[in-house]
Amino acid sequence: MDSNLQDLADRAVKFASDSGVQYCDARAEQQERKSILVENDQVEHIKNSDDSGIGIRLVKDGAWSFCSINNPNSFDQIKVAINDAIKNATYNSENKKNEISLYPNSSTKNKIDFPVLKTPDIEELLNIGLECGKIILNESRIIKSIINPWYTINSKYFTNSEGSEITQNFTDVVVEMIATAHESGVTQSVNITEGGRGGLEQILDKNKIQDSAKEIASKASQLIDAKPAKEEETTVVMNPDFVSLLTHEILGHPSEADRVLGKEMAWAGGAWWKGKIGEKIGSEELNVFDDPTIKESLGWYYFDDEGVETKKTTLVENGILKNHMQNRETAQTFNVPPTGNMRATNYRFMPLIRMACTCIGNGKWDVDEMIKGVKNGYLISNMKIPSIDMKRYNWSISCQYAQKIENGEITDLLRDVIVMGTAPDFFQSIDACGNDFTVRPITNCGKGDPMQSMIMGNGGPSIRGTATVKSVN
């Protein structure tokens, strides 16, 4: 973290406090980003960007206000922005029904450097991108490969009027890949994202990216010969990659307390289980948590953008709804501690309640045994595209491929498959969770107005339940 930027953040909080605000925090952030796009063995672009600035949030006369400054070169800039933010807060307070009240949080002074075992380098990323492209194009029927490796080096400093001073330095490395096959008028694409918080070890050691490239190319080619699925409500076994998106859409988002309270209803919707804490919303097999402390996931951090220390939060336990993800303001409403889920895309935005690493808990079942217990059903594999209603009640999620299960055996490969259901019925139908818990990287979750894109982890084991399956062209 640049010492001048950090000093400006400290001075901003002091200036706001001296100006009579009830609360103020500042986030000084720096990011270096490098990305490469390789299409069909051709390097389309190599992009480098550097960004730095300060986001300042304050409460005056019981109302929030916010300002941000890109690459500030003088404290006078910051003073002008803070004075304007104070005026906005005063104006907004005139029409505000309830004053802002924050759950108490202890002050903290800490600096955390996240481990990087293999420092990312643009030349090595380029070589990885070209190598993976060749692997994909070497498969029969493949007509296009897209490889997008990127990494960011981040430094974040948080300070507030309560005395906290927190620095977190971390690196993220990600590779996104698409393999497209075509033959006889049929086109099929399979994609995958690999990576995590750390260095190149996230794609070379933990998740060997070359193996993933070979897998998606092979599967895209095989899908040319795959059959469509007939529409039926039946037993489904979902693999961890598909479960990651399912968890994200129908368990993670409705667990955000601001959404539960209806504060996002106009642009993002609400939550069907509003007011149901303590009630049964699923089978006893269903356990859900959010955990920012899962190492190496894209949602790994130790303090959120309110300075709240993170911990594992139980959301659903044995089918009973236990809690939501909370910030300091909603925590006051629900009379529970904040959960450390307040995050912003960067300093330009006010933080929102966001998932960190929301997952279905691991089970005891061997996946082969889960499949053997299915007389007629489907193995659903790998996330694709979700379609969810405003309250996260009705859901439809397409998978990248599926396989028929007949008398406990996997048979036909199926393409263009979507899985549908209602959240409460599906949750109640879950009768088995596997012992193959996995966390997957999510790189494009949107929320808020203006829209904020966020990276995070989502995960779970294979799960078995009942849903409607069909193919669409």
PDB file of C-alpha atoms in Angstrom, residues 103-309:
ATOM      1  CA  TYR A 103     -24.063  -2.871  15.554  1.00  0.00           C
ATOM      2  CA  PRO A 104     -21.020  -2.320  17.819  1.00  0.00           C
ATOM      3  CA  ASN A 105     -17.710  -3.560  16.430  1.00  0.00           C
ATOM      4  CA  SER A 106     -14.367  -3.599  18.189  1.00  0.00           C
ATOM      5  CA  SER A 107     -11.515  -1.606  16.657  1.00  0.00           C
ATOM      6  CA  THR A 108      -8.685  -3.589  15.105  1.00  0.00           C
ATOM      7  CA  LYS A 109      -5.170  -2.862  13.902  1.00  0.00           C
ATOM      8  CA  ASN A 110      -3.803  -5.584  11.662  1.00  0.00           C
ATOM      9  CA  LYS A 111      -1.821  -6.230   8.488  1.00  0.00           C
ATOM     10  CA  ILE A 112      -2.253  -9.467   6.543  1.00  0.00           C
ATOM     11  CA  ASP A 113      -0.182 -10.650   3.592  1.00  0.00           C
ATOM     12  CA  PHE A 114      -1.883 -13.570   1.861  1.00  0.00           C
ATOM     13  CA  PRO A 115       0.519 -16.308   0.698  1.00  0.00           C
ATOM     14  CA  VAL A 116       1.724 -16.424  -2.912  1.00  0.00           C
ATOM     15  CA  LEU A 117       3.849 -19.505  -3.625  1.00  0.00           C
ATOM     16  CA  LYS A 118       4.478 -18.806  -7.329  1.00  0.00           C
ATOM     17  CA  THR A 119       4.429 -15.138  -8.308  1.00  0.00           C
ATOM     18  CA  PRO A 120       2.337 -14.600 -11.466  1.00  0.00           C
ATOM     19  CA  ASP A 121       4.102 -13.344 -14.559  1.00  0.00           C
ATOM     20  CA  ILE A 122       2.504 -12.161 -17.801  1.00  0.00           C
ATOM     21  CA  GLU A 123       4.902 -14.193 -19.969  1.00  0.00           C
ATOM     22  CA  GLU A 124       4.135 -17.393 -18.108  1.00  0.00           C
ATOM     23  CA  LEU A 125       0.400 -16.692 -18.298  1.00  0.00           C
ATOM     24  CA  LEU A 126       0.751 -16.156 -22.047  1.00  0.00           C
ATOM     25  CA  ASN A 127       2.527 -19.494 -22.439  1.00  0.00           C
ATOM     26  CA  ILE A 128      -0.203 -21.180 -20.386  1.00  0.00           C
ATOM     27  CA  GLY A 129      -2.892 -19.603 -22.563  1.00  0.00           C
ATOM     28  CA  LEU A 130      -1.228 -20.709 -25.795  1.00  0.00           C
ATOM     29  CA  GLU A 131      -0.606 -24.218 -24.471  1.00  0.00           C
ATOM     30  CA  CYS A 132      -4.231 -24.660 -23.355  1.00  0.00           C
ATOM     31  CA  GLY A 133      -5.453 -23.331 -26.697  1.00  0.00           C
ATOM     32  CA  LYS A 134      -3.405 -25.944 -28.555  1.00  0.00           C
ATOM     33  CA  ILE A 135      -4.717 -28.700 -26.285  1.00  0.00           C
ATOM     34  CA  ILE A 136      -8.314 -27.707 -27.039  1.00  0.00           C
ATOM     35  CA  LEU A 137      -7.796 -27.314 -30.796  1.00  0.00           C
ATOM     36  CA  ASN A 138      -6.109 -30.714 -30.972  1.00  0.00           C
ATOM     37  CA  GLU A 139      -9.430 -32.418 -30.175  1.00  0.00           C
ATOM     38  CA  SER A 140     -11.576 -33.538 -33.127  1.00  0.00           C
ATOM     39  CA  ARG A 141     -14.560 -31.375 -34.103  1.00  0.00           C
ATOM     40  CA  ILE A 142     -13.286 -28.346 -32.175  1.00  0.00           C
ATOM     41  CA  ILE A 143     -13.721 -25.158 -34.195  1.00  0.00           C
ATOM     42  CA  LYS A 144     -12.872 -22.532 -31.571  1.00  0.00           C
ATOM     43  CA  SER A 145     -10.954 -22.135 -28.351  1.00  0.00           C
ATOM     44  CA  ILE A 146     -11.009 -19.089 -26.095  1.00  0.00           C
ATOM     45  CA  ILE A 147      -8.538 -18.768 -23.225  1.00  0.00           C
ATOM     46  CA  ASN A 148      -8.585 -15.784 -20.868  1.00  0.00           C
ATOM     47  CA  PRO A 149      -5.885 -15.927 -18.179  1.00  0.00           C
ATOM     48  CA  TRP A 150      -5.647 -12.984 -15.779  1.00  0.00           C
ATOM     49  CA  TYR A 151      -4.299 -11.964 -12.423  1.00  0.00           C
ATOM     50  CA  THR A 152      -4.637  -9.066 -10.019  1.00  0.00           C
ATOM     51  CA  ILE A 153      -2.324  -7.855  -7.275  1.00  0.00           C
ATOM     52  CA  ASN A 154      -4.336  -6.028  -4.621  1.00  0.00           C
ATOM     53  CA  SER A 155      -3.660  -3.902  -1.561  1.00  0.00           C
ATOM     54  CA  LYS A 156      -6.558  -2.695   0.617  1.00  0.00           C
ATOM     55  CA  TYR A 157      -6.377  -0.431   3.647  1.00  0.00           C
ATOM     56  CA  PHE A 158      -9.405   0.171   5.867  1.00  0.00           C
ATOM     57  CA  THR A 159      -9.637   2.811   8.580  1.00  0.00           C
ATOM     58  CA  ASN A 160     -12.585   4.238  10.481  1.00  0.00           C
ATOM     59  CA  SER A 161     -13.542   6.730  13.156  1.00  0.00           C
ATOM     60  CA  GLU A 162     -13.674   3.908  15.720  1.00  0.00           C
ATOM     61  CA  GLY A 163      -9.910   3.370  15.500  1.00  0.00           C
ATOM     62  CA  SER A 164      -9.528   0.439  13.097  1.00  0.00           C
ATOM     63  CA  GLU A 165      -6.542   0.279  10.748  1.00  0.00           C
ATOM     64  CA  ILE A 166      -6.480  -2.889   8.605  1.00  0.00           C
ATOM     65  CA  THR A 167      -4.311  -3.750   5.584  1.00  0.00           C
ATOM     66  CA  GLN A 168      -4.881  -6.830   3.432  1.00  0.00           C
ATOM     67  CA  ASN A 169      -2.572  -7.675   0.512  1.00  0.00           C
ATOM     68  CA  PHE A 170      -3.541 -10.498  -1.825  1.00  0.00           C
ATOM     69  CA  THR A 171      -3.168 -11.867  -5.352  1.00  0.00           C
ATOM     70  CA  ASP A 172      -5.791 -13.607  -7.488  1.00  0.00           C
ATOM     71  CA  VAL A 173      -4.985 -15.844 -10.475  1.00  0.00           C
ATOM     72  CA  VAL A 174      -7.745 -17.109 -12.787  1.00  0.00           C
ATOM     73  CA  VAL A 175      -8.043 -18.802 -16.185  1.00  0.00           C
ATOM     74  CA  GLU A 176     -11.377 -18.889 -18.036  1.00  0.00           C
ATOM     75  CA  MET A 177     -11.669 -21.258 -21.013  1.00  0.00           C
ATOM     76  CA  ILE A 178     -14.254 -22.173 -23.655  1.00  0.00           C
ATOM     77  CA  ALA A 179     -14.115 -25.049 -26.144  1.00  0.00           C
ATOM     78  CA  THR A 180     -16.608 -25.069 -29.028  1.00  0.00           C
ATOM     79  CA  ALA A 181     -17.245 -28.088 -31.250  1.00  0.00           C
ATOM     80  CA  HIS A 182     -19.266 -28.224 -34.479  1.00  0.00           C
ATOM     81  CA  GLU A 183     -20.299 -30.945 -36.910  1.00  0.00           C
ATOM     82  CA  SER A 184     -23.321 -31.705 -39.113  1.00  0.00           C
ATOM     83  CA  GLY A 185     -25.144 -28.552 -38.074  1.00  0.00           C
ATOM     84  CA  VAL A 186     -24.731 -29.178 -34.351  1.00  0.00           C
ATOM     85  CA  THR A 187     -22.667 -26.795 -32.174  1.00  0.00           C
ATOM     86  CA  GLN A 188     -21.758 -27.428 -28.547  1.00  0.00           C
ATOM     87  CA  SER A 189     -19.643 -25.369 -26.132  1.00  0.00           C
ATOM     88  CA  VAL A 190     -18.185 -26.310 -22.761  1.00  0.00           C
ATOM     89  CA  ASN A 191     -16.472 -23.824 -20.479  1.00  0.00           C
ATOM     90  CA  ILE A 192     -14.626 -23.871 -17.192  1.00  0.00           C
ATOM     91  CA  THR A 193     -13.039 -21.413 -14.771  1.00  0.00           C
ATOM     92  CA  GLU A 194     -10.078 -22.339 -12.598  1.00  0.00           C
ATOM     93  CA  GLY A 195      -8.095 -20.306 -10.077  1.00  0.00           C
ATOM     94  CA  GLY A 196      -8.140 -18.804  -6.640  1.00  0.00           C
ATOM     95  CA  ARG A 197      -6.493 -16.469  -4.158  1.00  0.00           C
ATOM     96  CA  GLY A 198      -2.761 -17.017  -4.365  1.00  0.00           C
ATOM     97  CA  GLY A 199      -0.184 -17.298  -7.136  1.00  0.00           C
ATOM     98  CA  LEU A 200       0.277 -19.499 -10.185  1.00  0.00           C
ATOM     99  CA  GLU A 201      -0.002 -22.531  -7.922  1.00  0.00           C
ATOM    100  CA  GLN A 202      -3.768 -21.994  -8.120  1.00  0.00           C
ATOM    101  CA  ILE A 203      -3.800 -23.131 -11.765  1.00  0.00           C
ATOM    102  CA  LEU A 204      -0.663 -25.249 -12.008  1.00  0.00           C
ATOM    103  CA  ASP A 205      -0.657 -27.296  -8.810  1.00  0.00           C
ATOM    104  CA  LYS A 206      -4.071 -27.289  -7.154  1.00  0.00           C
ATOM    105  CA  ASN A 207      -6.114 -27.305 -10.385  1.00  0.00           C
ATOM    106  CA  LYS A 208      -3.887 -28.261 -13.287  1.00  0.00           C
ATOM    107  CA  ILE A 209      -5.206 -26.051 -16.037  1.00  0.00           C
ATOM    108  CA  GLN A 210      -3.948 -28.259 -18.883  1.00  0.00           C
ATOM    109  CA  ASP A 211      -6.099 -31.148 -17.622  1.00  0.00           C
ATOM    110  CA  SER A 212      -9.121 -28.873 -17.535  1.00  0.00           C
ATOM    111  CA  ALA A 213      -8.454 -27.751 -21.114  1.00  0.00           C
ATOM    112  CA  LYS A 214      -8.314 -31.356 -22.295  1.00  0.00           C
ATOM    113  CA  GLU A 215     -11.487 -32.231 -20.387  1.00  0.00           C
ATOM    114  CA  ILE A 216     -13.662 -29.436 -21.799  1.00  0.00           C
ATOM    115  CA  ALA A 217     -12.440 -30.066 -25.352  1.00  0.00           C
ATOM    116  CA  SER A 218     -13.198 -33.784 -25.091  1.00  0.00           C
ATOM    117  CA  LYS A 219     -16.625 -33.158 -23.625  1.00  0.00           C
ATOM    118  CA  ALA A 220     -17.574 -30.533 -26.238  1.00  0.00           C
ATOM    119  CA  SER A 221     -16.652 -32.998 -28.988  1.00  0.00           C
ATOM    120  CA  GLN A 222     -18.624 -35.829 -27.357  1.00  0.00           C
ATOM    121  CA  LEU A 223     -21.709 -33.634 -27.000  1.00  0.00           C
ATOM    122  CA  ILE A 224     -22.087 -33.473 -30.789  1.00  0.00           C
ATOM    123  CA  ASP A 225     -23.345 -37.065 -30.612  1.00  0.00           C
ATOM    124  CA  ALA A 226     -25.317 -36.599 -27.393  1.00  0.00           C
ATOM    125  CA  LYS A 227     -29.067 -36.997 -27.180  1.00  0.00           C
ATOM    126  CA  PRO A 228     -31.649 -34.534 -25.840  1.00  0.00           C
ATOM    127  CA  ALA A 229     -33.404 -35.365 -22.572  1.00  0.00           C
ATOM    128  CA  LYS A 230     -37.129 -35.936 -22.421  1.00  0.00           C
ATOM    129  CA  GLU A 231     -39.017 -33.736 -19.957  1.00  0.00           C
ATOM    130  CA  GLU A 232     -39.755 -35.429 -16.658  1.00  0.00           C
ATOM    131  CA  GLU A 233     -39.739 -34.814 -12.925  1.00  0.00           C
ATOM    132  CA  THR A 234     -37.297 -37.319 -11.547  1.00  0.00           C
ATOM    133  CA  THR A 235     -34.274 -37.988  -9.344  1.00  0.00           C
ATOM    134  CA  VAL A 236     -31.177 -35.908 -10.072  1.00  0.00           C
ATOM    135  CA  VAL A 237     -27.624 -36.259  -8.798  1.00  0.00           C
ATOM    136  CA  MET A 238     -25.845 -32.918  -9.203  1.00  0.00           C
ATOM    137  CA  ASN A 239     -22.056 -32.705  -9.289  1.00  0.00           C
ATOM    138  CA  PRO A 240     -20.167 -30.112  -7.148  1.00  0.00           C
ATOM    139  CA  ASP A 241     -19.629 -27.662 -10.019  1.00  0.00           C
ATOM    140  CA  PHE A 242     -23.367 -27.491 -10.759  1.00  0.00           C
ATOM    141  CA  VAL A 243     -24.135 -27.377  -7.025  1.00  0.00           C
ATOM    142  CA  SER A 244     -21.874 -24.321  -6.722  1.00  0.00           C
ATOM    143  CA  LEU A 245     -24.114 -22.255  -9.005  1.00  0.00           C
ATOM    144  CA  LEU A 246     -27.285 -23.710  -7.493  1.00  0.00           C
ATOM    145  CA  THR A 247     -26.031 -22.715  -4.026  1.00  0.00           C
ATOM    146  CA  HIS A 248     -25.109 -19.256  -5.278  1.00  0.00           C
ATOM    147  CA  GLU A 249     -28.508 -18.545  -6.815  1.00  0.00           C
ATOM    148  CA  ILE A 250     -31.103 -20.125  -4.496  1.00  0.00           C
ATOM    149  CA  LEU A 251     -29.257 -20.271  -1.165  1.00  0.00           C
ATOM    150  CA  GLY A 252     -26.631 -17.514  -1.223  1.00  0.00           C
ATOM    151  CA  HIS A 253     -28.521 -14.544  -2.674  1.00  0.00           C
ATOM    152  CA  PRO A 254     -31.680 -15.027  -0.582  1.00  0.00           C
ATOM    153  CA  SER A 255     -29.434 -15.211   2.511  1.00  0.00           C
ATOM    154  CA  GLU A 256     -28.288 -11.595   2.077  1.00  0.00           C
ATOM    155  CA  ALA A 257     -30.065  -9.651   4.815  1.00  0.00           C
ATOM    156  CA  ASP A 258     -30.541  -6.496   2.728  1.00  0.00           C
ATOM    157  CA  ARG A 259     -32.393  -8.595   0.156  1.00  0.00           C
ATOM    158  CA  VAL A 260     -34.438 -10.278   2.902  1.00  0.00           C
ATOM    159  CA  LEU A 261     -35.457  -6.861   4.217  1.00  0.00           C
ATOM    160  CA  GLY A 262     -36.608  -5.786   0.743  1.00  0.00           C
ATOM    161  CA  LYS A 263     -33.939  -3.128   0.279  1.00  0.00           C
ATOM    162  CA  GLU A 264     -33.108  -4.526  -3.174  1.00  0.00           C
ATOM    163  CA  MET A 265     -36.634  -5.333  -4.294  1.00  0.00           C
ATOM    164  CA  ALA A 266     -36.733  -2.664  -7.020  1.00  0.00           C
ATOM    165  CA  TRP A 267     -33.743  -3.967  -8.964  1.00  0.00           C
ATOM    166  CA  ALA A 268     -32.715  -7.371  -7.605  1.00  0.00           C
ATOM    167  CA  GLY A 269     -35.661  -8.857  -5.743  1.00  0.00           C
ATOM    168  CA  GLY A 270     -36.264 -10.252  -2.277  1.00  0.00           C
ATOM    169  CA  ALA A 271     -36.208 -13.623  -0.532  1.00  0.00           C
ATOM    170  CA  TRP A 272     -39.068 -16.121  -0.309  1.00  0.00           C
ATOM    171  CA  TRP A 273     -38.025 -17.152   3.202  1.00  0.00           C
ATOM    172  CA  LYS A 274     -38.372 -13.706   4.752  1.00  0.00           C
ATOM    173  CA  GLY A 275     -39.520 -14.083   8.369  1.00  0.00           C
ATOM    174  CA  LYS A 276     -38.807 -17.830   8.437  1.00  0.00           C
ATOM    175  CA  ILE A 277     -35.701 -17.964  10.666  1.00  0.00           C
ATOM    176  CA  GLY A 278     -36.106 -20.955  12.962  1.00  0.00           C
ATOM    177  CA  GLU A 279     -38.428 -22.724  10.519  1.00  0.00           C
ATOM    178  CA  LYS A 280     -37.779 -25.860   8.484  1.00  0.00           C
ATOM    179  CA  ILE A 281     -37.058 -24.966   4.848  1.00  0.00           C
ATOM    180  CA  GLY A 282     -35.393 -28.204   3.677  1.00  0.00           C
ATOM    181  CA  SER A 283     -34.590 -31.784   4.538  1.00  0.00           C
ATOM    182  CA  GLU A 284     -32.287 -32.719   7.403  1.00  0.00           C
ATOM    183  CA  GLU A 285     -29.558 -33.407   4.843  1.00  0.00           C
ATOM    184  CA  LEU A 286     -29.367 -29.703   3.956  1.00  0.00           C
ATOM    185  CA  ASN A 287     -26.654 -27.698   5.719  1.00  0.00           C
ATOM    186  CA  VAL A 288     -25.501 -24.348   4.322  1.00  0.00           C
ATOM    187  CA  PHE A 289     -22.823 -21.935   5.447  1.00  0.00           C
ATOM    188  CA  ASP A 290     -20.846 -18.917   4.307  1.00  0.00           C
ATOM    189  CA  ASP A 291     -17.152 -18.932   5.196  1.00  0.00           C
ATOM    190  CA  PRO A 292     -14.699 -16.178   4.150  1.00  0.00           C
ATOM    191  CA  THR A 293     -11.893 -18.045   5.931  1.00  0.00           C
ATOM    192  CA  ILE A 294     -11.722 -20.923   3.408  1.00  0.00           C
ATOM    193  CA  LYS A 295      -8.158 -20.557   2.221  1.00  0.00           C
ATOM    194  CA  GLU A 296      -7.351 -20.049  -1.463  1.00  0.00           C
ATOM    195  CA  SER A 297     -10.967 -19.441  -2.521  1.00  0.00           C
ATOM    196  CA  LEU A 298     -11.744 -16.176  -4.316  1.00  0.00           C
ATOM    197  CA  GLY A 299     -13.864 -15.273  -1.292  1.00  0.00           C
ATOM    198  CA  TRP A 300     -11.027 -15.595   1.240  1.00  0.00           C
ATOM    199  CA  TYR A 301     -10.471 -12.546   3.455  1.00  0.00           C
ATOM    200  CA  TYR A 302     -10.106 -11.830   7.164  1.00  0.00           C
ATOM    201  CA  PHE A 303     -11.853  -8.456   7.491  1.00  0.00           C
ATOM    202  CA  ASP A 304     -14.690  -7.129   5.374  1.00  0.00           C
ATOM    203  CA  ASP A 305     -15.152  -3.595   4.051  1.00  0.00           C
ATOM    204  CA  GLU A 306     -16.679  -2.495   7.367  1.00  0.00           C
ATOM    205  CA  GLY A 307     -13.680  -3.751   9.338  1.00  0.00           C
ATOM    206  CA  VAL A 308     -15.646  -6.720  10.737  1.00  0.00           C
ATOM    207  CA  GLU A 309     -13.553  -9.827  11.358  1.00  0.00           C
TER     208      GLU A 309
END
